[in-house]
Coordinates of C-alpha atoms in Angstrom, one line a residue:
M9 CA 25.5 14.6 3.0
F10 CA 27.4 11.3 3.0
S11 CA 29.4 12.3 -0.1
T12 CA 32.1 9.7 0.5
W13 CA 29.6 6.9 1.1
R14 CA 27.5 8.0 -1.9
K15 CA 30.5 7.7 -4.2
V16 CA 31.4 4.2 -2.8
L17 CA 27.7 3.1 -3.2
Q18 CA 27.3 4.6 -6.6
E19 CA 30.3 2.7 -7.9
E20 CA 29.0 -0.6 -6.4
L21 CA 25.3 -0.4 -7.2
S22 CA 24.1 -1.7 -10.5
G23 CA 20.7 -0.9 -12.1
R24 CA 21.3 -3.8 -14.5
Q25 CA 21.7 -6.2 -11.5
A26 CA 18.5 -4.8 -9.9
F27 CA 16.7 -5.3 -13.2
R28 CA 18.0 -8.9 -13.5
Y29 CA 16.8 -9.7 -10.0
A30 CA 13.4 -8.3 -10.8
D31 CA 13.3 -10.2 -14.1
R32 CA 14.0 -13.4 -12.3
I33 CA 11.3 -12.7 -9.7
A34 CA 8.8 -11.9 -12.5
Q35 CA 9.0 -15.5 -13.9
F36 CA 6.9 -16.8 -11.0
H37 CA 3.2 -16.5 -10.3
R38 CA 3.5 -15.2 -6.8
I39 CA 0.1 -15.2 -5.2
Q40 CA 0.1 -14.9 -1.4
A41 CA 0.2 -18.3 0.2
S42 CA 0.8 -20.4 -2.9
T43 CA 3.4 -22.8 -4.3
G44 CA 4.3 -20.2 -6.9
Y45 CA 5.1 -17.6 -4.2
R46 CA 7.2 -20.2 -2.3
E47 CA 9.2 -21.1 -5.4
A48 CA 9.9 -17.4 -6.0
A49 CA 11.0 -16.9 -2.4
E50 CA 13.3 -19.9 -2.5
A51 CA 14.8 -18.6 -5.8
V52 CA 15.4 -15.2 -4.3
V53 CA 17.1 -16.7 -1.3
K54 CA 19.3 -18.8 -3.6
L55 CA 20.3 -15.8 -5.7
L56 CA 21.1 -13.8 -2.6
K57 CA 23.2 -16.5 -1.1
R58 CA 25.1 -16.8 -4.4
D59 CA 25.8 -13.1 -4.1
G60 CA 27.1 -13.1 -0.5
V61 CA 23.8 -12.3 1.3
D62 CA 22.9 -15.0 3.8
A63 CA 19.2 -14.4 3.8
E64 CA 16.8 -16.6 5.7
L65 CA 13.4 -18.0 4.7
I66 CA 10.9 -17.9 7.5
S67 CA 7.5 -19.6 7.4
Y68 CA 4.2 -18.8 9.0
S69 CA 1.0 -20.8 9.1
A70 CA -1.6 -20.0 6.5
E71 CA -4.9 -21.0 8.0
A72 CA -8.5 -19.7 7.6
G73 CA -9.8 -17.8 10.6
S74 CA -6.7 -17.2 12.6
R75 CA -5.0 -13.8 12.9
F76 CA -1.7 -12.0 12.8
L77 CA -2.5 -8.9 15.0
A78 CA -5.5 -7.2 13.2
H79 CA -5.2 -9.2 10.0
R80 CA -7.4 -12.3 9.4
T81 CA -5.4 -14.9 7.6
F82 CA -6.4 -17.4 4.9
Q83 CA -5.5 -20.7 3.5
E84 CA -2.9 -21.6 0.9
W85 CA -4.2 -22.0 -2.7
H86 CA -2.9 -24.0 -5.6
C87 CA -4.3 -24.1 -9.1
N88 CA -3.4 -27.2 -11.2
H89 CA -5.5 -26.3 -14.3
A90 CA -8.4 -24.1 -15.4
E91 CA -9.9 -23.1 -18.7
L92 CA -13.1 -21.5 -20.1
W93 CA -14.7 -22.1 -23.5
I94 CA -17.5 -20.6 -25.5
E95 CA -19.5 -23.6 -26.7
G96 CA -21.4 -24.1 -29.9
E97 CA -20.8 -23.8 -33.6
D98 CA -18.0 -21.3 -33.1
R99 CA -16.3 -23.0 -30.2
K100 CA -13.6 -20.9 -28.8
R101 CA -11.3 -20.9 -25.7
I102 CA -11.2 -17.6 -23.9
A103 CA -9.2 -18.4 -20.8
R104 CA -6.6 -21.0 -19.7
F105 CA -4.6 -20.8 -16.5
E106 CA -1.5 -22.3 -18.0
E107 CA -1.5 -19.6 -20.7
E108 CA -2.3 -16.6 -18.6
E109 CA -2.5 -17.1 -14.8
I110 CA -4.5 -13.9 -14.3
S111 CA -7.3 -15.3 -16.5
V112 CA -8.5 -17.2 -13.5
V113 CA -9.9 -15.3 -10.5
Q114 CA -7.3 -16.2 -7.9
R115 CA -8.5 -18.6 -5.2
S116 CA -11.2 -20.0 -7.4
V117 CA -12.4 -23.3 -6.2
S118 CA -12.8 -26.5 -8.3
T119 CA -15.6 -27.4 -10.5
P120 CA -16.6 -31.1 -10.8
P121 CA -13.7 -33.0 -12.5
E122 CA -15.5 -33.0 -15.8
G123 CA -16.2 -29.3 -15.6
V124 CA -19.5 -27.5 -15.9
E125 CA -21.5 -26.2 -18.9
A126 CA -23.9 -23.4 -18.2
E127 CA -25.6 -20.4 -19.8
L128 CA -23.9 -17.1 -19.6
V129 CA -26.1 -14.2 -18.3
V130 CA -24.9 -10.6 -18.6
V131 CA -25.6 -8.5 -15.4
E132 CA -25.0 -4.9 -16.1
Q133 CA -24.3 -2.6 -13.1
A134 CA -23.7 -5.8 -11.1
E135 CA -23.0 -4.0 -7.9
D136 CA -26.6 -2.8 -7.8
P137 CA -29.0 -5.3 -6.2
K138 CA -31.8 -4.0 -8.5
S139 CA -29.8 -5.1 -11.6
Y140 CA -30.6 -8.7 -10.8
E141 CA -34.4 -8.3 -11.1
G142 CA -35.7 -10.3 -14.1
H143 CA -32.6 -12.5 -14.2
N144 CA -32.6 -16.2 -13.3
L145 CA -29.0 -16.9 -12.4
K146 CA -29.5 -20.2 -10.6
G147 CA -27.0 -22.8 -12.1
K148 CA -25.7 -20.2 -14.6
I149 CA -22.5 -18.1 -15.0
A150 CA -22.7 -14.3 -14.8
L151 CA -20.7 -11.8 -16.8
V152 CA -20.1 -8.9 -14.5
R153 CA -18.0 -5.9 -13.8
G154 CA -17.1 -4.3 -10.4
N155 CA -16.3 -5.2 -6.8
Q156 CA -15.8 -9.0 -6.6
F157 CA -16.7 -9.2 -2.9
L158 CA -20.1 -7.5 -3.4
I159 CA -20.8 -9.2 -6.7
H160 CA -20.0 -12.7 -5.3
D161 CA -22.5 -12.1 -2.5
L162 CA -25.2 -10.9 -4.9
A163 CA -24.7 -13.1 -7.9
V164 CA -23.5 -16.4 -6.2
V165 CA -24.7 -16.4 -2.6
K166 CA -28.1 -14.6 -3.1
H167 CA -29.1 -15.5 -6.7
G168 CA -27.5 -18.9 -7.2
A169 CA -24.9 -18.3 -10.0
I170 CA -22.3 -21.1 -10.1
G171 CA -19.5 -18.9 -11.4
L172 CA -18.5 -15.4 -12.5
V173 CA -16.7 -13.9 -15.5
F174 CA -15.2 -10.4 -14.9
D175 CA -14.1 -8.0 -17.6
N176 CA -12.9 -5.4 -15.2
L177 CA -10.2 -2.8 -16.1
N178 CA -10.0 0.0 -13.6
E179 CA -9.2 3.4 -15.1
Y180 CA -6.5 5.7 -13.7
A181 CA -6.7 9.1 -15.4
P182 CA -4.9 10.4 -17.3
I183 CA -2.6 7.3 -17.8
R184 CA -5.1 4.5 -18.4
T185 CA -8.7 3.9 -19.7
R186 CA -10.4 0.8 -21.0
L187 CA -9.9 2.0 -24.5
D188 CA -6.1 2.3 -24.0
M189 CA -5.7 -1.4 -23.1
P190 CA -8.5 -3.5 -24.8
D191 CA -6.6 -6.7 -24.5
A192 CA -5.2 -6.4 -21.0
I193 CA -6.7 -8.7 -18.3
Q194 CA -6.9 -7.3 -14.8
Y195 CA -5.8 -9.2 -11.7
T196 CA -8.9 -10.2 -9.7
S197 CA -8.9 -12.4 -6.6
F198 CA -11.3 -13.9 -4.1
W199 CA -10.1 -13.7 -0.4
W200 CA -11.9 -16.5 1.4
Q201 CA -11.7 -16.0 5.1
G202 CA -13.6 -19.0 6.5
D203 CA -16.6 -21.1 5.8
E204 CA -18.3 -18.7 3.4
Q205 CA -19.9 -20.1 0.2
K206 CA -17.1 -20.2 -2.4
A207 CA -17.1 -20.2 -6.2
F208 CA -14.9 -20.1 -9.3
G209 CA -14.3 -17.2 -11.6
F210 CA -12.5 -16.1 -14.7
A211 CA -11.2 -12.7 -15.9
V212 CA -11.2 -11.6 -19.5
S213 CA -10.1 -8.5 -21.3
P214 CA -12.4 -5.6 -22.2
R215 CA -12.4 -6.8 -25.8
V216 CA -13.5 -10.3 -24.9
G217 CA -16.0 -8.9 -22.5
E218 CA -17.6 -6.8 -25.3
E219 CA -17.6 -9.8 -27.6
L220 CA -19.5 -11.9 -25.0
R221 CA -22.0 -9.1 -24.4
A222 CA -22.6 -8.9 -28.2
K223 CA -23.1 -12.6 -28.5
C224 CA -25.6 -12.7 -25.6
K225 CA -27.7 -10.0 -27.3
Q226 CA -27.8 -12.3 -30.4
G227 CA -28.9 -15.4 -28.6
T228 CA -28.1 -17.9 -25.8
V229 CA -24.4 -18.3 -25.0
R230 CA -23.2 -21.4 -23.2
L231 CA -19.8 -21.6 -21.5
K232 CA -17.8 -24.6 -20.5
A233 CA -15.7 -24.0 -17.3
K234 CA -13.2 -26.4 -15.7
V235 CA -11.2 -25.5 -12.6
D236 CA -8.8 -27.9 -10.7
A237 CA -7.7 -26.0 -7.7
E238 CA -7.1 -26.6 -4.0
L239 CA -7.5 -24.6 -0.7
Y240 CA -5.7 -26.1 2.3
D241 CA -3.8 -25.2 5.5
G242 CA -0.4 -24.2 4.3
Q243 CA 2.3 -21.5 4.8
Y244 CA 3.4 -18.0 4.1
E245 CA 7.1 -17.2 3.6
N246 CA 9.1 -14.1 4.6
I247 CA 12.7 -13.4 3.6
E248 CA 14.8 -11.7 6.2
F249 CA 18.4 -10.5 6.3
F250 CA 20.2 -8.6 9.0
I251 CA 23.3 -6.5 9.0
P252 CA 24.2 -6.2 12.8
G253 CA 25.0 -2.8 14.3
K254 CA 26.9 -1.9 17.5
Q255 CA 23.6 -1.1 19.3
Q256 CA 20.3 -3.0 19.6
E257 CA 18.3 -0.4 17.6
E258 CA 17.8 -1.0 13.9
I259 CA 16.4 0.3 10.6
L260 CA 13.9 -1.8 8.6
I261 CA 13.7 -1.8 4.8
V262 CA 10.8 -3.7 3.3
S263 CA 9.3 -4.7 -0.1
H264 CA 6.5 -7.1 -0.9
L265 CA 7.4 -10.1 -3.1
C266 CA 3.9 -11.2 -4.0
H267 CA 1.6 -10.6 -7.0
P268 CA 0.6 -12.5 -10.1
Y269 CA 2.7 -13.3 -13.1
P270 CA 4.2 -11.2 -14.7
G271 CA 4.0 -8.5 -12.0
G272 CA 7.1 -6.6 -13.3
Q273 CA 6.5 -3.2 -11.8
D274 CA 4.1 -4.5 -9.1
N275 CA 6.0 -5.9 -7.6
A276 CA 9.2 -7.3 -8.9
S277 CA 10.7 -3.8 -9.2
G278 CA 10.6 -3.2 -5.4
P279 CA 12.2 -6.5 -4.2
G280 CA 14.6 -6.5 -7.1
T281 CA 15.8 -3.1 -6.1
L282 CA 15.9 -4.1 -2.4
M283 CA 18.0 -7.2 -3.3
E284 CA 20.6 -5.0 -5.0
T285 CA 20.6 -2.7 -2.0
M286 CA 21.2 -5.7 0.3
R287 CA 23.9 -7.1 -1.9
A288 CA 25.8 -3.8 -2.2
L289 CA 25.6 -2.9 1.5
Q290 CA 26.6 -6.4 2.6
R291 CA 29.6 -6.5 0.3
L292 CA 30.8 -3.0 1.1
I293 CA 30.5 -3.6 4.8
S294 CA 32.1 -7.1 4.7
E295 CA 35.0 -5.7 2.6
R296 CA 35.3 -2.8 5.1
K297 CA 34.8 -0.2 2.4
L298 CA 32.0 1.0 4.7
P299 CA 32.4 0.7 8.4
Q300 CA 30.1 -1.5 10.5
P301 CA 27.1 0.7 11.3
D302 CA 26.1 1.9 14.8
L303 CA 22.5 0.6 14.3
G304 CA 21.5 -2.6 12.6
I305 CA 19.9 -2.8 9.2
R306 CA 17.2 -5.4 8.6
F307 CA 15.7 -6.3 5.3
L308 CA 12.3 -7.9 4.8
M309 CA 10.5 -9.3 1.7
M310 CA 7.1 -10.8 2.3
P311 CA 3.6 -11.3 0.9
E312 CA 2.1 -7.8 1.0
M313 CA 0.4 -6.9 4.3
T314 CA 0.1 -10.5 5.5
G315 CA 3.8 -11.0 5.9
T316 CA 4.3 -7.6 7.6
Y317 CA 1.5 -8.5 10.2
A318 CA 3.1 -11.9 10.7
Y319 CA 6.6 -10.4 11.2
F320 CA 5.4 -8.1 14.0
A321 CA 3.2 -10.8 15.5
Q322 CA 6.3 -13.0 15.8
H323 CA 8.7 -10.2 16.9
P324 CA 6.7 -7.8 19.0
E325 CA 9.9 -6.6 20.7
R326 CA 11.2 -5.2 17.5
K327 CA 8.5 -2.5 17.5
D328 CA 10.5 -0.7 20.2
T329 CA 14.0 -1.3 18.7
T330 CA 13.1 -0.4 15.1
I331 CA 13.5 3.4 14.9
A332 CA 12.5 3.9 11.2
A333 CA 11.6 2.0 8.2
L334 CA 11.2 2.4 4.4
N335 CA 8.8 0.6 2.0
L336 CA 9.7 0.0 -1.6
D337 CA 6.6 -0.7 -3.6
M338 CA 6.5 0.0 -7.4
V339 CA 9.8 1.8 -8.0
G340 CA 11.2 0.8 -11.4
A341 CA 8.8 1.8 -14.2
D342 CA 10.1 3.5 -17.3
Q343 CA 8.3 6.9 -17.1
T344 CA 8.2 7.1 -20.9
K345 CA 6.1 3.9 -21.0
G346 CA 3.3 4.7 -18.6
G347 CA 5.1 4.8 -15.3
G348 CA 3.9 7.7 -13.1
P349 CA 6.1 10.0 -11.1
L350 CA 8.1 8.5 -8.2
C351 CA 6.3 9.5 -5.1
I352 CA 8.0 9.8 -1.7
E353 CA 5.0 9.3 0.5
Q354 CA 5.1 10.5 4.1
P355 CA 3.7 8.5 7.0
P356 CA 0.4 9.5 8.5
M357 CA 0.4 12.6 10.6
A358 CA -0.5 10.5 13.6
T359 CA 3.1 9.3 13.4
P360 CA 5.1 12.5 13.1
T361 CA 8.7 12.1 11.8
F362 CA 11.5 13.7 9.8
V363 CA 12.4 10.6 7.8
D364 CA 10.2 11.3 4.8
R365 CA 12.0 14.6 4.2
F366 CA 15.3 12.6 4.6
A367 CA 14.2 10.1 1.9
Y368 CA 13.1 12.9 -0.4
N369 CA 16.4 14.8 -0.1
L370 CA 18.3 11.6 -0.8
F371 CA 16.4 10.9 -4.0
Q372 CA 16.7 14.5 -5.0
Q373 CA 20.5 14.1 -4.9
A374 CA 20.6 10.6 -6.3
S375 CA 18.5 11.5 -9.3
Q376 CA 20.5 14.6 -10.4
N377 CA 21.7 13.8 -13.9
T378 CA 21.9 17.1 -15.8
S379 CA 22.4 20.8 -15.4
N380 CA 21.7 24.2 -17.1
L381 CA 24.0 25.3 -19.9
T382 CA 26.5 27.0 -17.6
G383 CA 26.6 24.2 -15.0
T384 CA 25.5 26.6 -12.2
F385 CA 22.4 24.5 -11.4
S386 CA 22.0 20.7 -11.4
Y387 CA 18.7 18.9 -11.5
S388 CA 16.9 15.7 -12.4
T389 CA 15.1 14.7 -15.6
T390 CA 13.1 12.1 -13.5
H391 CA 9.6 13.1 -12.4
F392 CA 9.4 12.8 -8.6
L393 CA 7.7 14.5 -5.7
R394 CA 6.9 14.3 -1.9
T395 CA 3.3 13.4 -1.2
R396 CA 1.0 13.1 1.7
F397 CA 0.0 9.7 3.1
S398 CA -2.4 7.6 1.2
G399 CA -1.7 4.0 2.4
G400 CA -2.3 0.9 0.3
S401 CA 0.9 -0.9 1.1
D402 CA 2.9 -2.3 4.0
H403 CA 3.9 1.1 5.3
Y404 CA 0.3 1.6 6.4
I405 CA 0.8 -1.2 8.9
I406 CA 4.3 -0.2 10.0
A407 CA 3.5 3.5 10.5
D408 CA 0.2 2.8 12.3
P409 CA 0.4 4.4 15.8
T410 CA -0.1 1.0 17.4
I411 CA 3.1 -0.2 15.7
G412 CA 4.6 3.3 15.8
I413 CA 7.5 3.0 13.4
P414 CA 7.8 6.0 11.0
C415 CA 7.8 4.5 7.5
P416 CA 7.7 6.5 4.2
M417 CA 7.0 4.7 1.0
L418 CA 8.6 5.0 -2.5
I419 CA 6.0 4.3 -5.2
Q420 CA 5.3 5.3 -8.8
W421 CA 1.7 6.2 -9.2
P422 CA -0.3 6.0 -11.2
D423 CA 1.0 3.2 -13.4
K424 CA -0.5 2.3 -16.8
H425 CA 0.1 -1.4 -16.5
Y426 CA -0.8 -1.9 -12.8
H427 CA -2.5 -5.2 -11.9
T428 CA -2.8 -6.4 -15.5
T429 CA -1.2 -8.9 -17.9
E430 CA 0.7 -5.9 -19.4
D431 CA 2.9 -5.5 -16.3
S432 CA 6.0 -6.9 -17.9
T433 CA 9.6 -6.2 -16.9
N434 CA 10.0 -4.8 -20.4
N435 CA 8.5 -1.7 -18.9
L436 CA 11.2 -1.3 -16.3
D437 CA 14.0 1.2 -16.3
P438 CA 17.3 0.0 -14.8
N439 CA 18.6 3.6 -14.4
L440 CA 15.6 4.5 -12.2
M441 CA 16.1 1.3 -10.2
K442 CA 19.7 2.3 -9.5
M443 CA 18.6 5.8 -8.3
V444 CA 16.1 4.1 -5.9
A445 CA 18.7 1.6 -4.7
L446 CA 21.2 4.4 -4.0
T447 CA 18.5 6.4 -2.1
T448 CA 17.5 3.3 -0.1
S449 CA 21.1 2.4 0.7
L450 CA 21.9 5.9 1.9
Y451 CA 18.6 6.1 3.8
A452 CA 19.4 2.8 5.7
Y453 CA 23.1 3.4 6.2
G454 CA 22.7 7.1 6.9
L455 CA 20.2 6.5 9.7
A456 CA 22.3 3.6 10.9
N457 CA 25.7 5.4 10.8
G458 CA 25.5 9.0 9.8
S459 CA 27.7 11.4 11.8
E460 CA 26.5 14.1 14.1
Q461 CA 27.8 16.7 11.7
D462 CA 25.8 15.1 8.8
W463 CA 22.6 15.1 10.9
S464 CA 23.2 18.6 12.1
L465 CA 23.4 19.8 8.5
L466 CA 20.2 17.9 7.6
L467 CA 18.3 19.4 10.4
N468 CA 19.4 22.9 9.3
N469 CA 18.2 22.3 5.8
D470 CA 15.0 20.6 6.9
T471 CA 13.8 23.5 9.2
A472 CA 13.3 25.9 6.3
T473 CA 11.2 23.5 4.3
R474 CA 8.6 23.3 7.1
Y475 CA 7.7 26.9 6.7
T476 CA 6.8 26.2 3.1
D477 CA 4.6 23.3 4.1
L478 CA 2.8 25.5 6.6
Q479 CA 2.1 28.0 3.9
Q480 CA 0.6 25.2 1.8
A481 CA -1.4 24.1 4.8
L482 CA -3.0 27.5 5.0
T483 CA -4.0 27.3 1.4
T484 CA -5.6 23.9 2.1
I485 CA -7.5 25.4 5.0
F486 CA -8.6 28.3 2.9
N487 CA -10.0 26.0 0.2
D488 CA -12.1 24.0 2.7
Q489 CA -15.1 25.9 3.9
R490 CA -15.5 23.9 7.1
L491 CA -11.8 24.2 8.0
N492 CA -11.8 27.9 7.0
N493 CA -14.6 28.5 9.5
N494 CA -12.2 27.5 12.3
W495 CA -8.9 28.1 10.6
A496 CA -6.8 28.9 13.7
E497 CA -7.5 25.4 15.2
A498 CA -6.9 23.7 11.9
F499 CA -3.7 25.6 11.4
E500 CA -2.5 24.7 14.9
F501 CA -2.9 21.0 14.0
Y502 CA -0.4 21.4 11.2
C503 CA 1.9 23.5 13.4
D504 CA 1.8 20.9 16.1
Y505 CA 2.7 18.2 13.5
E506 CA 5.8 20.2 12.4
R507 CA 6.9 20.7 16.0
S508 CA 6.5 17.0 16.7
A509 CA 8.4 16.1 13.5
L510 CA 11.3 18.3 14.7
D511 CA 11.1 16.6 18.1
S512 CA 11.7 13.3 16.4
Y513 CA 15.2 14.5 15.6
R514 CA 15.7 14.7 19.4
Q515 CA 14.5 11.1 19.9
Y516 CA 16.9 9.9 17.1
A517 CA 19.8 11.9 18.5
N518 CA 19.3 10.3 21.9
I519 CA 19.6 6.9 20.4
R520 CA 22.7 7.9 18.4
K521 CA 24.1 9.7 21.5
F522 CA 24.5 13.0 19.7
A523 CA 25.0 15.7 22.3
S524 CA 24.4 18.9 20.3
I525 CA 21.3 17.9 18.3
A526 CA 18.9 18.5 21.2
Q527 CA 19.9 22.1 21.5
Q528 CA 19.7 22.5 17.8
V529 CA 16.2 21.2 17.8
D530 CA 15.2 23.8 20.4
R531 CA 16.6 26.5 18.2
A532 CA 14.8 25.1 15.1
K533 CA 11.5 25.1 17.0
E534 CA 12.1 28.7 18.0
L535 CA 12.7 29.7 14.4
L536 CA 9.7 27.8 13.3
G537 CA 7.6 29.5 16.0
E538 CA 8.7 32.9 14.6
Q539 CA 7.7 31.8 11.1
I540 CA 4.3 30.6 12.4
K541 CA 3.6 34.0 13.9
V542 CA 4.2 35.6 10.6
L543 CA 1.8 33.2 8.9
Q544 CA -0.8 33.7 11.6
L545 CA -0.5 37.5 11.3
H546 CA -1.0 37.2 7.5
A547 CA -4.0 34.9 8.0
D548 CA -5.6 37.2 10.6
G549 CA -5.5 40.1 8.2
S550 CA -6.6 38.1 5.2
E551 CA -10.1 38.3 3.8
Q552 CA -9.7 34.7 2.8
F553 CA -10.4 33.6 6.3
V554 CA -13.9 34.7 7.1
A555 CA -16.2 32.9 9.5
T556 CA -19.2 31.4 7.6
E557 CA -22.1 29.3 8.5
T558 CA -21.3 25.6 8.0
K559 CA -23.4 22.5 8.6
A560 CA -22.8 20.8 11.9
A561 CA -19.3 21.9 12.4
R562 CA -19.3 20.4 15.9
P563 CA -21.1 17.1 16.6
T564 CA -23.2 17.3 19.7
S565 CA -24.7 13.8 19.7
E566 CA -24.2 11.4 22.5
F567 CA -22.3 9.2 20.1
A568 CA -19.7 11.9 19.6
D569 CA -18.7 11.6 23.3
K570 CA -17.9 8.0 23.0
V571 CA -14.2 6.9 23.4
Y572 CA -13.2 3.9 21.4
K573 CA -10.2 1.7 21.6
R574 CA -8.9 -0.7 19.0
T575 CA -9.0 -4.4 19.9
Y576 CA -6.0 -5.4 17.8
E577 CA -2.6 -3.9 16.9
G578 CA -2.3 -2.7 13.3
P579 CA -5.0 -1.4 11.1
F580 CA -7.9 -3.7 10.1
D581 CA -9.6 -4.0 6.8
L582 CA -13.4 -4.3 7.1
T583 CA -13.6 -6.0 3.7
F584 CA -12.1 -9.1 5.3
E585 CA -14.3 -9.0 8.3
L586 CA -17.7 -8.7 6.7
E587 CA -17.9 -12.5 6.0
R588 CA -18.7 -12.9 9.7
L589 CA -22.0 -11.0 9.2
P590 CA -25.2 -12.6 7.7
L591 CA -25.6 -12.1 4.0
E592 CA -28.4 -9.4 4.2
D593 CA -26.3 -7.4 6.7
R594 CA -23.3 -7.5 4.3
L595 CA -25.4 -6.4 1.4
E596 CA -27.0 -3.7 3.5
W597 CA -23.5 -2.3 4.4
Y598 CA -22.3 -2.5 0.8
E599 CA -25.4 -0.5 -0.3
Y600 CA -25.0 2.0 2.4
K601 CA -21.4 2.6 1.7
K602 CA -22.1 3.0 -2.0
Q603 CA -24.6 5.7 -1.3
A604 CA -22.5 7.4 1.4
K605 CA -19.4 7.5 -0.8
P606 CA -16.9 8.0 2.0
P607 CA -13.6 9.5 0.8
A608 CA -10.8 6.9 0.0
G609 CA -8.8 6.2 3.1
Y610 CA -11.3 7.8 5.5
E611 CA -11.7 4.6 7.6
V612 CA -7.9 4.2 8.0
F613 CA -7.5 7.8 9.2
L614 CA -10.3 7.2 11.8
Q615 CA -8.4 4.1 13.1
Y616 CA -5.1 5.9 13.3
W617 CA -6.5 8.7 15.6
I618 CA -8.5 6.3 17.8
D619 CA -6.3 5.7 20.8
G620 CA -8.5 4.9 23.8
T621 CA -8.4 8.5 25.1
R622 CA -9.9 10.6 22.4
S623 CA -13.6 11.0 21.9
V624 CA -15.3 10.5 18.5
R625 CA -15.7 14.3 18.4
E626 CA -11.9 14.7 18.8
V627 CA -11.1 11.9 16.3
L628 CA -13.3 13.4 13.7
A629 CA -11.7 16.8 14.0
L630 CA -8.2 15.3 13.7
V631 CA -9.2 13.3 10.6
H632 CA -10.8 16.3 9.1
N633 CA -7.7 18.4 9.7
E634 CA -5.4 15.8 8.1
S635 CA -7.6 14.5 5.2
G636 CA -9.9 17.4 4.6
S637 CA -12.8 15.0 4.9
Y638 CA -15.6 15.1 7.5
D639 CA -18.6 12.7 7.7
L640 CA -20.2 12.2 11.1
E641 CA -23.0 10.0 9.9
Y642 CA -20.7 7.6 8.0
A643 CA -18.2 7.5 10.9
Q644 CA -21.0 6.6 13.3
N645 CA -22.2 3.7 11.2
Y646 CA -18.7 2.5 10.4
L647 CA -17.5 2.6 14.1
Q648 CA -20.7 1.0 15.4
L649 CA -20.2 -1.8 12.8
C650 CA -16.6 -2.2 13.9
E651 CA -17.8 -2.4 17.5
R652 CA -20.3 -5.1 16.5
L653 CA -17.5 -7.1 14.9
C654 CA -15.4 -6.7 18.1
L655 CA -12.7 -4.7 16.2
L656 CA -13.3 -1.7 18.5
K657 CA -14.6 -1.5 22.1
I658 CA -15.8 1.4 24.2

C-alpha cells in the first residue's frame, strides 16, 4: 500500500532529526504543570516554527479541585531547591534537586526555610498498617518502600512523620531487577488534589537505601532535609498543529511531552518522533510532493492524561469529527540496551476498529530491513508485535467509549530504564525512531488520503487475519475454566467484535465516499461467518470444551441487576478521588484492595462496558470475556465506592 508515498516519506524522514528533537526535549525537567514543562513546550514550538511547522501553544488552568471531564486537576509546582544530608561524624549529602531532579519526590512541599533535622526510622513493609506498630514516627522521617499514596496516609497523616524517603525500584522481569540497577533512582511523585495534609519526600537508589538501613541497625541516624518549593494556581500547556483537509473530519496523532529529566525514552522519544512526522508531512504537502489530504491531520503534544482530558473538554465537537487517532508513547529505545519489543496495542474491545491492524501492517512494512539468502522473503530484525489493550497512556482516554475514537498505541514494553535516572537519550535508536515516524506518517496520511483501491486491498488482507485471531480466542477460552464452561457465549463475544471491526471499514468508507467498500465489507463478513462455522464445528467436537462445575458462574444477587451510568466522560482514576474520603475509609479501601488483588486494569474494563443500559451482570460477563478476569465481590465493592464518590449513578 501507498508505495509512492512511502518512497517520498522515506526519503524525507530522518531518524537523526527525530533523535535530535528528542535530545533537546530531554534537557528539560518536564513535570506536569511546572515551569520546566512550560520551558520545554516553548522550546518545542520554537524548533517546530524554525522547521516550517506553525505549531500553537495552548494553555489551560491548573487548579486544585476542578475537572477536565472525569479528571481531577491539580496545581502547578515549582521547586527552587532541595537537599538531604546524613548528619553526624560522617556527614554526607544523599540528595540534591539541582544535581538530580528525581531525587526529590515531585510536588513535595517546603520545609521551614532553615530546613528540618530529624531521626530516620525504617519502616519495612510500609504498605502494611501493622508494620507501624512499635514505631514512634511523630516528628521523624520514615524510610519506606512502596505505594506513595498509601504510605503517605499511613506514615504522615496517621502516624505523624514529617517526611518520607523512598528507595523504590519497581522490577519488570526479565529486563530489570533491583540488582540490575543499584544506583538508579526511581521517579516518585505526590499528586495533591485539594486540601489534604501534604509533606516532603526524597527518593534514593537501592544502594543508598540499603546503606541507610544498615546505619539504622547500628544506631540512631539523623537526617537534615531542606525543601524550597511552591504549589500555586498555574497552567498546563498543550501543543497543537493542524494540516487542513478538504473535509471536516480529521485524524489525531498524540504523544505526551511530560516526565522528569532526563526522560529520554519516556517520553522524549514519542514527541521527538512526532515532531519529525509533523515536519516531514508539512514540508511535503506544502511543497506539493504529497497532495492536500481529504481529511485533516491534527497533532497534539501534552502533559500525559491531563492534557488529553483538557483537549476534549475544550473541544467536545472534535469527538464526532475525529475518526481515528494514534498514540506514540515510548517508541525509540535501542533494543540491545534494554528496550523491549515495539508493541502495537489495540484499543479496548468496547471500541471495535480496524485501525490497529492498519498500524501493525504499516510497521511490518516500514521495518523490513533484511531478507533470506535468496531474497525470496523479506523481514525485520526489529522485535515487534500486535498486543491486546492494556491502557496506561493517553489512548485509554481517547478510545474510551464515552469519547469513542479508536486509538491504538505504539510503545516499547518493558523498558529497563523506565522512570529512572538511567532513562537517557543515550539509550535511543535513531533507526527505530525513523521506522516509527514512517509508520505514523503513513497511518495519518493513509487514513486521510488513501485511495479506494488502497483500502480495498487492505480490507482483503485484513479479513484473513481475523480467522487467526478467532482461533487464538478459542485457545484463550479453553484455558479459562469459567469461560470454557460457557464457551459458545464467550466465543460469540469475540466473533461479534470481529464483525464490528469489519463494520468500521464501512463507517470509514462512508466518510471517504468510497462506493464499493460497503459491498466488500458484506462479502468479508460472509467469509468470516463461514470460517466461524468451521471453528464452531471444531469446538463442538473437541474434548477440550467440556461443561464443568464452576463457582458462581452467574451472579444472582440484587446488586447484579443494577444498571450504572458514568457521571463524567472519560475514564476516572480512583487513586485521585480517594482524598475526598476520611482517612480511615481510605486506609480501609487500600487494605481491602491489597487483599482482594484485582487484576491490573480490571477497574478500567468495568468502566468501559458500563453504558447506562447494561446490568452489572452483563458488564461482568463482557469484562470476563475480554480480560479473562472475573470478580463479583471486588466489582461490587469498587462500584459502590464509585457511586459513593458520585463517579457512577444508578
